[in-house]
Amino acid sequence: MKGFVSAGIERVFPPFNAYKADTEANKARFEDFLLVPVSEDVNNIYCFDDAIGIDTGYLFAFNCSRATAEKIIERLALRSDTVYFDHPYKVIYEFEWWDEERVGNLSEYNWSDGQSYRFYWYDEENQKSYYYTFSM
């Protein structure tokens, strides 16, 4: 019975691991949120959730090829501009894997429906992606 309860809780509150890369939970969340499979070029997946309260926020950082980055941009219907916020990369969470200064100097891709927001940055030099999504 214990496994059944754990599985039920995980469906409502899926696990994220902000302190250990490439956990099975992080790989599953990667696919859930970024809508592409974890391919051979994807690694160092870190993710964090703040899903308590009426607003939610999720952060992801991972390494991938430019081809995978382009698939993510396409699947999430992101566009290259800075319409929504002056500095959306200034998140309130602090993690070693989220380089806020670096993110602020990268080209941004985003999408919004007015209540949900998606932001994506790809660091070509380091083949590193940053993804931040939240709702209000």
Coordinates of C-alpha atoms in Angstrom, one line a residue, residues 20 28 38 41 43 74 107 112 120 124 126 129:
K20 CA 21.6 16.5 -7.8
A28 CA 11.0 13.1 -16.3
V38 CA 16.1 13.4 -23.1
D41 CA 23.3 15.2 -25.8
N43 CA 22.9 16.1 -19.4
E74 CA 9.9 25.0 -31.7
S107 CA 19.5 36.0 -26.3
S112 CA 3.1 34.2 -22.8
Y120 CA 14.5 30.2 -22.6
E124 CA 26.1 28.5 -27.5
N126 CA 29.0 26.3 -23.2
S129 CA 20.3 26.0 -21.6

